[in-house]
mmCIF file of C-alpha atoms in Angstrom:
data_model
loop_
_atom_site.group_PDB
_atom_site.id
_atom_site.type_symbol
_atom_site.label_atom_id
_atom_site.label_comp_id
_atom_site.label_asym_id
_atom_site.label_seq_id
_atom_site.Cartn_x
_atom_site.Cartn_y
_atom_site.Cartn_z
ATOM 1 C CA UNK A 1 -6.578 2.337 -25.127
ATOM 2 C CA UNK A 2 -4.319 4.448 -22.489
ATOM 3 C CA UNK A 3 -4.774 3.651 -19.209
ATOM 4 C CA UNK A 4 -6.394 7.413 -18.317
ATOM 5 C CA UNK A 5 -9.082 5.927 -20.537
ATOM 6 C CA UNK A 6 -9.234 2.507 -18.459
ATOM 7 C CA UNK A 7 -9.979 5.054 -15.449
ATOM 8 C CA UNK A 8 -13.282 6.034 -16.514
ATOM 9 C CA UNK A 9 -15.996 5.939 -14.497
ATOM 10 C CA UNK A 10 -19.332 5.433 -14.736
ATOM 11 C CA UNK A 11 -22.423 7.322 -14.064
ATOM 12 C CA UNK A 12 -24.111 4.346 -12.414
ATOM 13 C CA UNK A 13 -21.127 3.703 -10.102
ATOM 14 C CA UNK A 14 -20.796 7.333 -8.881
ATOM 15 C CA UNK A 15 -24.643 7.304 -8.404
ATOM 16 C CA UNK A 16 -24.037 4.013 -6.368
ATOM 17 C CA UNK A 17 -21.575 5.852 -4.531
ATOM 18 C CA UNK A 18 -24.004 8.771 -3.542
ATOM 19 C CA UNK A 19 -26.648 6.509 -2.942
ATOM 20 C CA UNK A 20 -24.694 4.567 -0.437
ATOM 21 C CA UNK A 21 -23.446 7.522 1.348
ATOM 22 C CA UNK A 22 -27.270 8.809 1.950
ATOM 23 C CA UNK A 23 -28.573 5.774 3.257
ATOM 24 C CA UNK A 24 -25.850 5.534 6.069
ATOM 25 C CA UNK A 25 -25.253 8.071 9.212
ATOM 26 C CA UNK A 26 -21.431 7.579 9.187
ATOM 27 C CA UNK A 27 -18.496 6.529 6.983
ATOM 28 C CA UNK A 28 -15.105 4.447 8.582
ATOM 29 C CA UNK A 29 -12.266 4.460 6.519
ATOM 30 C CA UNK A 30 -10.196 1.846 7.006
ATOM 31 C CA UNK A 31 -6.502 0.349 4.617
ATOM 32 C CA UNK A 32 -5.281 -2.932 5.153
ATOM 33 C CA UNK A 33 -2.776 -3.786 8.353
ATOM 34 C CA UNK A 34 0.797 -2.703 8.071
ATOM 35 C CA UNK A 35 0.108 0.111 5.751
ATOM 36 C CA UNK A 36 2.144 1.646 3.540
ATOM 37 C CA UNK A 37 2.057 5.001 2.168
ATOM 38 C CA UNK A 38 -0.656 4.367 -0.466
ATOM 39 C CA UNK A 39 -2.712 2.931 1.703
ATOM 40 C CA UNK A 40 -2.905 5.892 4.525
ATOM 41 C CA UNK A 41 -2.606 8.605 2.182
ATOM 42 C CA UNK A 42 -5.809 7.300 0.139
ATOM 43 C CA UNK A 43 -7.911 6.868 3.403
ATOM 44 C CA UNK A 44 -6.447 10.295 4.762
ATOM 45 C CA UNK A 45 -6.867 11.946 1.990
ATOM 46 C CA UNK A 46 -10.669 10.068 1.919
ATOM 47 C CA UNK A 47 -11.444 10.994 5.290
ATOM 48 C CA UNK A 48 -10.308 15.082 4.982
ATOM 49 C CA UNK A 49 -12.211 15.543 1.949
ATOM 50 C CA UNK A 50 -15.849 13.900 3.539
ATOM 51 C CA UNK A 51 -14.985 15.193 6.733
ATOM 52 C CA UNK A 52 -14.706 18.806 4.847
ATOM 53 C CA UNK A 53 -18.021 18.085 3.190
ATOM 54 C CA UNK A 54 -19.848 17.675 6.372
ATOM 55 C CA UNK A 55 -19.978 14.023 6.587
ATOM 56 C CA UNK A 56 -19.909 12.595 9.833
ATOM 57 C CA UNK A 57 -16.528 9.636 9.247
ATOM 58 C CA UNK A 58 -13.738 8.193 11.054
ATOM 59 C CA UNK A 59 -10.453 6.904 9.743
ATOM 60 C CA UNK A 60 -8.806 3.683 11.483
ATOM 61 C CA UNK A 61 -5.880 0.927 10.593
ATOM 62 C CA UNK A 62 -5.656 -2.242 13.109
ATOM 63 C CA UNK A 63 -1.879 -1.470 13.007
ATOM 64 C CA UNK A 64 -0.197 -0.710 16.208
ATOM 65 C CA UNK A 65 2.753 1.182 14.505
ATOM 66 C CA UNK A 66 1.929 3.663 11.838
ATOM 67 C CA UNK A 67 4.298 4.892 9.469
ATOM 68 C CA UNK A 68 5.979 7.838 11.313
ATOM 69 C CA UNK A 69 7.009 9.604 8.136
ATOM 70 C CA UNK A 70 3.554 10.419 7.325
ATOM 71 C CA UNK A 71 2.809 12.048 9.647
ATOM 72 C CA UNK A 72 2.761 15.321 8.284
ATOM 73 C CA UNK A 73 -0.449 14.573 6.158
ATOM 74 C CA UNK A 74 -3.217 16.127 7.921
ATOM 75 C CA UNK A 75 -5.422 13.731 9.846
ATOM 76 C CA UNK A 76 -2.733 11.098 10.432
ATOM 77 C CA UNK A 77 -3.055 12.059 14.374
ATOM 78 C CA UNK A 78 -7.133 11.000 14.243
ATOM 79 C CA UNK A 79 -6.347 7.335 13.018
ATOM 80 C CA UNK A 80 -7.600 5.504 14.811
ATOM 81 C CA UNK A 81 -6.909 1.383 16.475
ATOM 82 C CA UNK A 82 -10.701 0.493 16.470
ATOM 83 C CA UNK A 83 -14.062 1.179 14.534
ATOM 84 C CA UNK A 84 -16.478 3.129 16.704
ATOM 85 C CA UNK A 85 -19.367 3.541 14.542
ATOM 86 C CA UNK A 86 -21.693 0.887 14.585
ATOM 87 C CA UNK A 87 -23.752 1.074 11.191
ATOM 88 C CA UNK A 88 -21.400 3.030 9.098
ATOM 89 C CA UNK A 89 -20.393 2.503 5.343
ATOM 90 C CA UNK A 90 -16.970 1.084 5.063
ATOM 91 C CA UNK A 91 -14.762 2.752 2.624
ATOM 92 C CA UNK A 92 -11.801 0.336 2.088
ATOM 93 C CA UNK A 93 -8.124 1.619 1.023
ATOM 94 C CA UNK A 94 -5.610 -0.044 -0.934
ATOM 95 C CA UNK A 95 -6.857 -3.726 0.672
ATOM 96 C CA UNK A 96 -6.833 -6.522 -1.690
ATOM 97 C CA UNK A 97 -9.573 -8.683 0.623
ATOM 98 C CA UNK A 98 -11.695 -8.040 3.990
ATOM 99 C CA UNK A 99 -9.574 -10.473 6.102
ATOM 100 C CA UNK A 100 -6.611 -7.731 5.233
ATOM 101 C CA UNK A 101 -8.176 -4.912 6.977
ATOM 102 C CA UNK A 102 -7.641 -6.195 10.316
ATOM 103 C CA UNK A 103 -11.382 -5.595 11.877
ATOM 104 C CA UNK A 104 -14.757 -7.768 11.663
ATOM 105 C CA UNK A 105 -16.853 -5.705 8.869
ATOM 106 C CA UNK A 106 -19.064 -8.971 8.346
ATOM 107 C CA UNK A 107 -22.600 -7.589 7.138
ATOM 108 C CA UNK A 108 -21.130 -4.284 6.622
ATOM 109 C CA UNK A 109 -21.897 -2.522 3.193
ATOM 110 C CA UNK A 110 -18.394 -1.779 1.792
ATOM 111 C CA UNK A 111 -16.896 0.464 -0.957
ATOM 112 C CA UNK A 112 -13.931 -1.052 -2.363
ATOM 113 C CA UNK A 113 -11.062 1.302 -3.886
ATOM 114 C CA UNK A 114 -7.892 -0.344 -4.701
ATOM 115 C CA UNK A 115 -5.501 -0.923 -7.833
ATOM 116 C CA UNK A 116 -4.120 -4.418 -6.837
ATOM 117 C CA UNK A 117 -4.844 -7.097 -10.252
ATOM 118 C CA UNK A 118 -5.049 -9.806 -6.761
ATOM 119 C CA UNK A 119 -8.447 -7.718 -5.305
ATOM 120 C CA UNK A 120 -11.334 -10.265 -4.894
ATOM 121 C CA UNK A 121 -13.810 -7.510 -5.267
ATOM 122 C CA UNK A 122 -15.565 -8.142 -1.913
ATOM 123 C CA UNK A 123 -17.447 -4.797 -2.404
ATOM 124 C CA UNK A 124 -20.717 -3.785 -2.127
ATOM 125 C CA UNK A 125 -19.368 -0.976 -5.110
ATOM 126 C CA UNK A 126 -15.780 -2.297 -6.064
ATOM 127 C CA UNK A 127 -13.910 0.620 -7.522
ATOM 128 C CA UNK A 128 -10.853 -1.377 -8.628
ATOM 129 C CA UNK A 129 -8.550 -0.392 -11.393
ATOM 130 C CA UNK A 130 -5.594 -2.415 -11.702
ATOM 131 C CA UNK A 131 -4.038 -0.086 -14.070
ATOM 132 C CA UNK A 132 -3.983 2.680 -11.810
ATOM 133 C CA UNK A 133 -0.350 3.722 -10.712
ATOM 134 C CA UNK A 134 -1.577 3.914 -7.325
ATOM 135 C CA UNK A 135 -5.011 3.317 -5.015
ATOM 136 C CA UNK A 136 -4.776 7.397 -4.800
ATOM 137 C CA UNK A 137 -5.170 7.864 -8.335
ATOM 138 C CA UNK A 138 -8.380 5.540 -8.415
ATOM 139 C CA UNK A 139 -10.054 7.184 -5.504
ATOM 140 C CA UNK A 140 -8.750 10.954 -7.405
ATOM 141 C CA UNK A 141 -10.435 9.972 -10.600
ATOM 142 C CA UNK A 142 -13.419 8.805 -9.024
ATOM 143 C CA UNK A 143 -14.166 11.519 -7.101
ATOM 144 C CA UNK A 144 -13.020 14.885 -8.457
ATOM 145 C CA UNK A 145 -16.228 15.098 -10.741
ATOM 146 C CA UNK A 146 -18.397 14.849 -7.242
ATOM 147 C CA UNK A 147 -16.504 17.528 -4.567
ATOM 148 C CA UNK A 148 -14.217 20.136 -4.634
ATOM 149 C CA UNK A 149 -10.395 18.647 -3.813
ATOM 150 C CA UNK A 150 -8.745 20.070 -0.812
ATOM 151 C CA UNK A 151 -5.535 20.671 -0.345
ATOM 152 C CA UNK A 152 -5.674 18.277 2.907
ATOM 153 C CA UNK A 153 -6.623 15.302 0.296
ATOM 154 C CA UNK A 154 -4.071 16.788 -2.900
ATOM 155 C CA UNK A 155 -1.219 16.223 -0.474
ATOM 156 C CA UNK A 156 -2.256 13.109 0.964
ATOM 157 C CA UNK A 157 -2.897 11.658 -2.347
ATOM 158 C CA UNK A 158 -0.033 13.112 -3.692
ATOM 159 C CA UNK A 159 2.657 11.062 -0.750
ATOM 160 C CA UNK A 160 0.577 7.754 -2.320
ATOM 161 C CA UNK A 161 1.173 8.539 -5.269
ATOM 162 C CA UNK A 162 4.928 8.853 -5.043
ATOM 163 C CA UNK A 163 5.397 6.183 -2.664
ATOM 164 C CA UNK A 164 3.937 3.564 -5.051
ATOM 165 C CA UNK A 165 5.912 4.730 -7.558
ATOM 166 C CA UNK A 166 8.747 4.677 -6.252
ATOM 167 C CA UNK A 167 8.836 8.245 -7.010
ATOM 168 C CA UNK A 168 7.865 7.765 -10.874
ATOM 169 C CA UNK A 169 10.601 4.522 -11.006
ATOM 170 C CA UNK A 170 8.029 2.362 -11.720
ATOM 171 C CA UNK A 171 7.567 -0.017 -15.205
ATOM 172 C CA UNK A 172 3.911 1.175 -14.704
ATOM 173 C CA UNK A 173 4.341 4.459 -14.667
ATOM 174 C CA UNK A 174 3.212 6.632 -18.033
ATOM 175 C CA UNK A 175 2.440 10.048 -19.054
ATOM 176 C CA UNK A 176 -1.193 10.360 -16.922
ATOM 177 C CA UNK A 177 1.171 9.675 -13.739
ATOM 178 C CA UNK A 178 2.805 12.647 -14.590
ATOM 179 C CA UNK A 179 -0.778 14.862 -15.570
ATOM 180 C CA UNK A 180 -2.061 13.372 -12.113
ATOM 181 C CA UNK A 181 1.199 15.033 -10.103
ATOM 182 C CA UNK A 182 0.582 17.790 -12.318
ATOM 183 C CA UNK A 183 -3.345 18.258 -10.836
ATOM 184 C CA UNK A 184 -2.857 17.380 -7.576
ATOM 185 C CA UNK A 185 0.353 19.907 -7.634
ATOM 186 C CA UNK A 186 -2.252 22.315 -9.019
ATOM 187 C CA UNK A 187 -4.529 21.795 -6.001
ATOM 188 C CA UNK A 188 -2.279 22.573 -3.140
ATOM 189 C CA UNK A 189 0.719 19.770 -2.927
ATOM 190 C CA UNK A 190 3.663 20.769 -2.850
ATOM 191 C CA UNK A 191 6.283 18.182 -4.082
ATOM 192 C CA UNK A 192 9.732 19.415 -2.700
ATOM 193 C CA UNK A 193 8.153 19.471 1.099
ATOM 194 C CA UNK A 194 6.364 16.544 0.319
ATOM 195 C CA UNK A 195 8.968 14.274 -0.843
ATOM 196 C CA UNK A 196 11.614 15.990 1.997
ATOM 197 C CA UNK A 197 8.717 14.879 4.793
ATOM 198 C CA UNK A 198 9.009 11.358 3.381
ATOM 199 C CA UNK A 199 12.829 10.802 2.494
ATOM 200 C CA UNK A 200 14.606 12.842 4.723
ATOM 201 C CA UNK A 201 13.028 12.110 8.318
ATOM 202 C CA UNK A 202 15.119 8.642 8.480
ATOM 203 C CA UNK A 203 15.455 7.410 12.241
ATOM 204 C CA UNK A 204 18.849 6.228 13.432
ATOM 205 C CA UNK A 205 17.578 2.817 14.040
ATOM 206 C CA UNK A 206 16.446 2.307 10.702
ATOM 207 C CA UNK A 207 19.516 2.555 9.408
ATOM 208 C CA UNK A 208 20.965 0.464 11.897
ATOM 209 C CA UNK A 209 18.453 -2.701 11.075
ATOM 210 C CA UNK A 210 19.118 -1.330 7.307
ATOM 211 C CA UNK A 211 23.057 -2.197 7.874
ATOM 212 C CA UNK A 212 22.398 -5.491 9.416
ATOM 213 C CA UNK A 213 19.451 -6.572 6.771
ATOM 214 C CA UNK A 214 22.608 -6.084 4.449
ATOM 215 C CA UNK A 215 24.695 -8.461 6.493
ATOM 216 C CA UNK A 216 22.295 -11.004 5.812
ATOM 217 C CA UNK A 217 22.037 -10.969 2.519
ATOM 218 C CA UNK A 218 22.438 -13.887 0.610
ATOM 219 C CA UNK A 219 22.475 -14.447 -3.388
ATOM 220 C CA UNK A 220 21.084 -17.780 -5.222
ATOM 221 C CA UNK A 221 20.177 -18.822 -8.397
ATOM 222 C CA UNK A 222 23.095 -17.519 -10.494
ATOM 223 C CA UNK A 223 23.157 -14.403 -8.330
ATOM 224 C CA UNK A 224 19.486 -13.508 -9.959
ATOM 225 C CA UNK A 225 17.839 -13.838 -6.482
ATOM 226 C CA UNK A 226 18.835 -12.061 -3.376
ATOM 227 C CA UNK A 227 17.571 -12.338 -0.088
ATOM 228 C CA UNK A 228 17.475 -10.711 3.515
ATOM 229 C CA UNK A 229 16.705 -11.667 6.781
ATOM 230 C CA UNK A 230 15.425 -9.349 9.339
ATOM 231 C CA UNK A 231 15.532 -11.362 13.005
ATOM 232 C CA UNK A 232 13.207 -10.149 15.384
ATOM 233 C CA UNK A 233 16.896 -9.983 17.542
ATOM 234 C CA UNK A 234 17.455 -7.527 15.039
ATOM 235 C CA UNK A 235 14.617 -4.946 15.959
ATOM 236 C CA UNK A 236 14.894 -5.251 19.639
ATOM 237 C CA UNK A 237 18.972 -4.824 18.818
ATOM 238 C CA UNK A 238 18.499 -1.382 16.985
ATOM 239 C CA UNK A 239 15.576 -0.412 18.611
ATOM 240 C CA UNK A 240 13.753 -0.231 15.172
ATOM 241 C CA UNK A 241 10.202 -0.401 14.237
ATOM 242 C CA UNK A 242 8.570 -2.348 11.602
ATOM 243 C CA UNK A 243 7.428 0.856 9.547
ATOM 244 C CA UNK A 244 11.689 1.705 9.634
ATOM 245 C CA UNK A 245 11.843 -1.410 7.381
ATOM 246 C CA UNK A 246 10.340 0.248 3.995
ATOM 247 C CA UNK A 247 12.248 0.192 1.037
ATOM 248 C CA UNK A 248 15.044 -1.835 2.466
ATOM 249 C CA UNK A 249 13.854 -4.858 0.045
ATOM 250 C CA UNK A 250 14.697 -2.407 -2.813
ATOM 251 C CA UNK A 251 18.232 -2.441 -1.708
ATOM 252 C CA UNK A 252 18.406 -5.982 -2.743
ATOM 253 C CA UNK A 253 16.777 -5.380 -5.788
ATOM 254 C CA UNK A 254 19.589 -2.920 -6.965
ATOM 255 C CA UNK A 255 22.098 -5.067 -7.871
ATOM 256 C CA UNK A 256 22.992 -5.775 -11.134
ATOM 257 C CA UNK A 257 22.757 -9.218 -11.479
ATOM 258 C CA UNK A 258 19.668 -9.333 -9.851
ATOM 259 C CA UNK A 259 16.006 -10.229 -10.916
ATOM 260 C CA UNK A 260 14.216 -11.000 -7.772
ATOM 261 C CA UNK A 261 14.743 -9.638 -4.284
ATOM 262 C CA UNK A 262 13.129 -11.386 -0.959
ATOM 263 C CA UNK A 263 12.950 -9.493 2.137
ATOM 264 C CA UNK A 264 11.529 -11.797 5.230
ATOM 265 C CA UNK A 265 10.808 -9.768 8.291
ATOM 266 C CA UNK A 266 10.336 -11.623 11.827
ATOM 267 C CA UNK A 267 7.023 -10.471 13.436
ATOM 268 C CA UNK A 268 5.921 -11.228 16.800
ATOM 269 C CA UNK A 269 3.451 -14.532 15.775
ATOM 270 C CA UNK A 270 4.301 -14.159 12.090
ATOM 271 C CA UNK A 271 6.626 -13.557 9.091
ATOM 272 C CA UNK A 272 5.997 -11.102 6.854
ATOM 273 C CA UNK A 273 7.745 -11.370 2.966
ATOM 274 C CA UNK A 274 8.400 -8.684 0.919
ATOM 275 C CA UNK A 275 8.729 -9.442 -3.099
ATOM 276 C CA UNK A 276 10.587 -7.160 -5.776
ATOM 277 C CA UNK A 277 11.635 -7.973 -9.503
ATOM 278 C CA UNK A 278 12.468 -6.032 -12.649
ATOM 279 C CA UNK A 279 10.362 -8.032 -14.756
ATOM 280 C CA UNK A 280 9.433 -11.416 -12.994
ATOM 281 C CA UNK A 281 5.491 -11.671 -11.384
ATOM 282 C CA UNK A 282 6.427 -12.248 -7.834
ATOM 283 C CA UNK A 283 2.554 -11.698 -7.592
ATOM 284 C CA UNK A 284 2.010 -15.108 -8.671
ATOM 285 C CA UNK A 285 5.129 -16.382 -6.004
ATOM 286 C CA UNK A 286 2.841 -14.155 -3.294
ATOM 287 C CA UNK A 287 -0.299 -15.513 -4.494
ATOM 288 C CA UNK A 288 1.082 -19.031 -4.466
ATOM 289 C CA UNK A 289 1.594 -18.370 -0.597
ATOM 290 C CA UNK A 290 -1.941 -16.575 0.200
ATOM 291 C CA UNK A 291 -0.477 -12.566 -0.791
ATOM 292 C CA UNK A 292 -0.486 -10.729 -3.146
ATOM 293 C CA UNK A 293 0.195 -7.714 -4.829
ATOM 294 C CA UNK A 294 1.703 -6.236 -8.445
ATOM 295 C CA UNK A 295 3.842 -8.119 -11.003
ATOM 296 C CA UNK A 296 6.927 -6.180 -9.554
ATOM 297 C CA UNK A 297 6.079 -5.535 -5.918
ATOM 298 C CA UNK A 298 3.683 -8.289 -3.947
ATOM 299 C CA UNK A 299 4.307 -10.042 -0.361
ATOM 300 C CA UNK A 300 2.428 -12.162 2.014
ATOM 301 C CA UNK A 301 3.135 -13.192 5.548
ATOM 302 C CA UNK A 302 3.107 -16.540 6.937
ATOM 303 C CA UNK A 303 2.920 -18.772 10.421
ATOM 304 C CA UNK A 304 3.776 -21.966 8.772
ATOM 305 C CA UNK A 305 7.661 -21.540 8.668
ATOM 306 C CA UNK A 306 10.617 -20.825 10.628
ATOM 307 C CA UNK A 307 12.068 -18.404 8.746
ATOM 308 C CA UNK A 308 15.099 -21.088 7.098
ATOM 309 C CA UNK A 309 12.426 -23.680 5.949
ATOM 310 C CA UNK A 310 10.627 -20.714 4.311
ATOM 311 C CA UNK A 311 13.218 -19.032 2.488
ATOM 312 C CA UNK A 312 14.367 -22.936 1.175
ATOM 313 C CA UNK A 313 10.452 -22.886 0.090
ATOM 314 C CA UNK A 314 10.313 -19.962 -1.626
ATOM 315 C CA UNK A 315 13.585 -20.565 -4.040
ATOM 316 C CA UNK A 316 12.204 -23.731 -4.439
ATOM 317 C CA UNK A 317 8.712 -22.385 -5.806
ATOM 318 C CA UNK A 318 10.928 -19.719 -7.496
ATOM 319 C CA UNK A 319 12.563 -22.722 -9.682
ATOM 320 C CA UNK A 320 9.226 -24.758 -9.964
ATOM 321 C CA UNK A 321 7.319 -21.794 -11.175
ATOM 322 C CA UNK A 322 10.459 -20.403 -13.483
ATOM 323 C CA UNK A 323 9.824 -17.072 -11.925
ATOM 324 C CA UNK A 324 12.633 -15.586 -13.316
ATOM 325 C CA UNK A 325 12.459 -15.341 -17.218
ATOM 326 C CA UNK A 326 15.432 -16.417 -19.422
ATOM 327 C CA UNK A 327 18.078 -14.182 -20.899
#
């Protein structure tokens, strides 16, 4: 069976959908905290297309720093910090559990649309696919039989799906990836301004944190496990913001004697861990630590460690597990 054909959806659930839609007044949709590009281009592209349809919604993220490179994608500017509507259907993005969203839904009626294996389907209509490339693609194949795409939600759905790709780098990626570019190409996204908007809008800062997250790094385990250290020194140093961090854990990944690559990031009250492989589940190393994620890309954050004691943990847990398979 391809995994176009593990996509399908069923009558009942798209009835479910409807149903759920006409027994509320409003919509908020809402991704999990310290979004990435899947998760705000789903919920953008979400929020244009029943906004466009005459729905009264709202978008938010609890995040006090969005993503600045996305935001081209039209609607980014109405996110909002809080949920104003009191008795609307929650339509969740790209957010494995509730607790991950950031706001109090308890008793709310949710629609859950995500691709992540870890999801604990806390929906009231769980639309999860875990072999969907991206959360984009599920909420695309859901919902083109029901309304006519706009370009708005092709081009929002289209910067998901490239992001979570990796722009088509991924071990997950197959030939529907390409037929869903294809589509949403077909319906008004436009890939060359598209993937300019999100590559080539680089800050300074981010490329000074980027030089001194490469300072830091360190290799264990053979050389087979790198990892980096961003100090919250760091940011205030450069002047960088936490969204200027994406993709610098990839870095690490890169080299060629590498299987795993740890990125720990120094929040305010928290440390956030970023996990990449080619090959090893670091879902179950971020599961084993409350995260989550994909076989090849998971994280979690944590207030349990300083950031030494954690990194000693996690190539501990790394060994314990045998995370990283034998050559």
């Amino acid at each position: 069976m391809s995994r176009g054909e593990r996509l399908i959806f069923t009558a009942e659930e798209r009835e479910k959908f409807r149903e759920l839609l006409s027994i509320h007044r409003s919509v908020s949709v809402l991704s999990h905290v310290h979004p990435d590009a899947d998760a705000i281009g789903t919920s953008l592209g979400i929020f244009t297309l029943l906004k466009g349809e005459g729905f009264r919604v709202e978008v938010a993220n609890a995040t006090a720093e969005l993503p600045r490179h996305l935001d081209f994608l039209e609607g980014f500017g109405k996110i909002k910090k809080k949920i104003d509507f009191d008795d609307s259907l929650i339509i969740a993005c790209d957010c494995g559990s509730p607790d991950r969203l950031g706001f109090d839904v308890t008793g709310r009626t949710i629609v859950n649309i995500d691709h992540h294996p870890s999801n604990t389907n806390y929906g009231a209509l769980n639309l999860v696919r875990p072999h969907a490339v991206s959360s984009s693609e599920v909420a695309f194949r859901f919902l083109v039989p029901l309304y006519r795409i706009p370009r708005s939600t092709a081009r929002a759905f289209y910067a998901a799906l490239i992001s979570d790709t990796r722009y088509f780098t991924t071990a997950n990626v197959t030939a529907e990836s390409f037929e869903l570019a294809r589509e949403l190409i077909g319906l008004g996204a436009e890939p060359a301004a598209i993937a300019q908007a999100m590559l080539q809008r680089r800050s300074l800062a981010s490329l000074r944190v980027l030089g001194r997250a490469l300072e830091s790094l360190t290799l264990h385990c053979d050389g087979r496990v790198a990892v980096m250290t961003v100090r919250r020194e760091d940011i205030l140093a450069t002047g960088a913001r936490y969204d200027d961090l994406d993709g610098i854990v990839d870095y690490a990944r890169s080299l060629v004697t590498v299987d795993v690559a740890i990125l720990v990031v120094e929040r305010r009250d928290s440390l956030k861990v970023s996990l990449r492989s080619k090959g090893a589940d670091v879902m179950e190393l971020a599961k084993a630590f409350g995260g989550g994620g994909h076989r090849e890309a998971a994280g979690f954050e944590s207030t349990e460690y300083e950031t030494g004691e954690l990194i000693e943990t996690l190539l501990k847990t790394i060994k314990d597990k045998g995370v990283i398979p034998s050559r």
